[in-house]
Amino acid sequence: MKPVVLQLGSLPEWDEGPLHSKYTVLPYYNTDNKQALLDEHGATVKAIVTRGEIGADKPLLDACPALELITVYGVGYDAVAVNDCAKRGISVTNTPDVLTGDVADLGVAMLLCARRNMLSASDWVRSNQWKSKGNHALSTRVFGQRTGILGLGRIGYEIATRLAGFNMTIYYHDISPQPRAPDWHYVDSPEQLAKQVDNLFVTLAASANTRHIVDRQVIDALGADGLLLNVSRASNIDENALLNALESGTLGAAALDVFENEPDIDPRWLALDNVLLQPHHASATTQTRQAMGKLVLDNLAAHFAGKPLLTPVTLAAATEAGTEAN
Ligand code: 8YV
């Protein structure tokens, strides 16, 4: 008999085929009466396939008493009730490493796009204002700026490495100085980091400990010429404080791939012209999504073959502030 898998989010069709051929898949995300599905089949579920932004909460875990494994299609597992998994001996896997380069690439692209006003400049051409009004307004030089990295994990490191190529001075904050940071400057608090830099990247793994770590003080410290970029999780930033600062101009600009309550984001974002909005797609290249799907399937296969998991999350460490990002 095929093991029963509860699927919490859609996957590309190249993953759906293999998933359905090896498992009895319950498409929770696609089911109107979710409670009825759980009442009828919850006791049979052996594995959950979910996505980073969806996770799996305690009520869902409680509805699946025979659950053995949660595989996350994404590096971030902050939305998974990891403490309950640890208590019940449920294994958790994620998809680290394979997405690092793409997330770093998009982060750098967001910085360039925001600082050089590329979207507004594109509109300038499309709306014929280049012809009718002349040149677009000047933008801000990127190379040689100072950039801060909040969370020097895999993604933060790759962003910093790329930006060093732009002759930038790199500052970072993490739980301690990181041995692999070459000549980058360690700063001992997020607020001090924000004070030192022009651009501040948030690349922290989200947890209860990092919730709103970028608060009003940090945003104020970045200041009216500062750019705040987030490719991790919305919860790392006090979103209301960020909106207030962008609306009042106490913060210069923001470039964001993640939002509270996404995709139903706060309409206040849409009224701002000093924010670059991206639809949580930093890892969304065909190549990376294929690699992420393969890891999900390989972890499932390993688990049901009684073999070691490829990318297990260490649950003891899962509640501490980490240094990865999405
Ligand atoms: C994905 C993510 O967009 O890796 C993560 O934690 O949030 C992203 O890479 C997401 O998991 C896919 O739905």
Coordinates of C-alpha atoms in Angstrom, one line a residue, residues 103-115 142 145-152 155-164 168 170-173 190 193-194 197-204 213-214 218 222 227-232 236-237 255-257 325:
V103 CA 17.8 34.3 -3.5
A104 CA 21.1 36.2 -3.4
D105 CA 20.8 37.1 -7.1
L106 CA 17.3 38.5 -6.6
G107 CA 18.4 40.4 -3.5
V108 CA 21.2 42.1 -5.5
A109 CA 18.8 42.8 -8.4
M110 CA 16.4 44.4 -5.9
L111 CA 19.1 46.6 -4.6
L112 CA 20.1 47.7 -8.1
C113 CA 16.5 48.2 -9.2
A114 CA 15.6 50.2 -6.2
R115 CA 18.7 52.4 -6.1
V142 CA 25.4 51.8 -6.0
Q145 CA 28.1 52.1 -0.9
R146 CA 28.1 50.5 2.6
T147 CA 25.8 47.5 2.9
G148 CA 24.7 45.7 6.1
I149 CA 23.8 42.1 6.3
L150 CA 21.5 41.1 9.2
G151 CA 22.1 37.3 9.5
L152 CA 25.3 36.1 7.8
I155 CA 22.1 33.6 1.8
G156 CA 23.6 36.6 3.6
Y157 CA 27.1 35.4 2.8
E158 CA 26.3 35.0 -0.9
I159 CA 24.7 38.5 -1.1
A160 CA 27.7 40.0 0.7
T161 CA 30.1 38.2 -1.7
R162 CA 28.3 39.5 -4.7
L163 CA 28.2 43.1 -3.3
A164 CA 31.9 43.0 -2.5
M168 CA 31.0 47.9 -1.3
I170 CA 30.3 45.1 4.0
Y171 CA 29.1 45.2 7.6
Y172 CA 27.1 42.4 9.3
H173 CA 25.4 41.4 12.5
P190 CA 21.0 45.5 14.5
L193 CA 24.4 48.0 12.0
A194 CA 21.7 50.2 10.5
V197 CA 25.2 51.5 6.3
D198 CA 23.3 52.8 3.3
N199 CA 21.6 49.5 2.5
L200 CA 20.4 46.9 5.0
F201 CA 19.6 43.3 4.0
V202 CA 17.5 41.1 6.3
T203 CA 18.6 37.5 5.7
L204 CA 17.8 36.0 9.1
I213 CA 14.1 42.3 15.2
V214 CA 14.0 45.2 12.7
V218 CA 16.5 50.0 13.6
L222 CA 18.9 53.5 8.7
L227 CA 17.3 51.3 1.8
L228 CA 15.9 48.3 3.7
L229 CA 15.7 45.0 1.8
N230 CA 14.0 41.8 3.0
V231 CA 14.4 38.3 1.3
S232 CA 13.7 36.4 4.5
N236 CA 11.6 39.8 11.0
I237 CA 10.4 43.4 10.5
A255 CA 12.7 46.5 -1.4
L256 CA 10.7 43.5 -0.2
D257 CA 10.1 40.0 -1.4
A325 CA 17.1 32.9 5.2

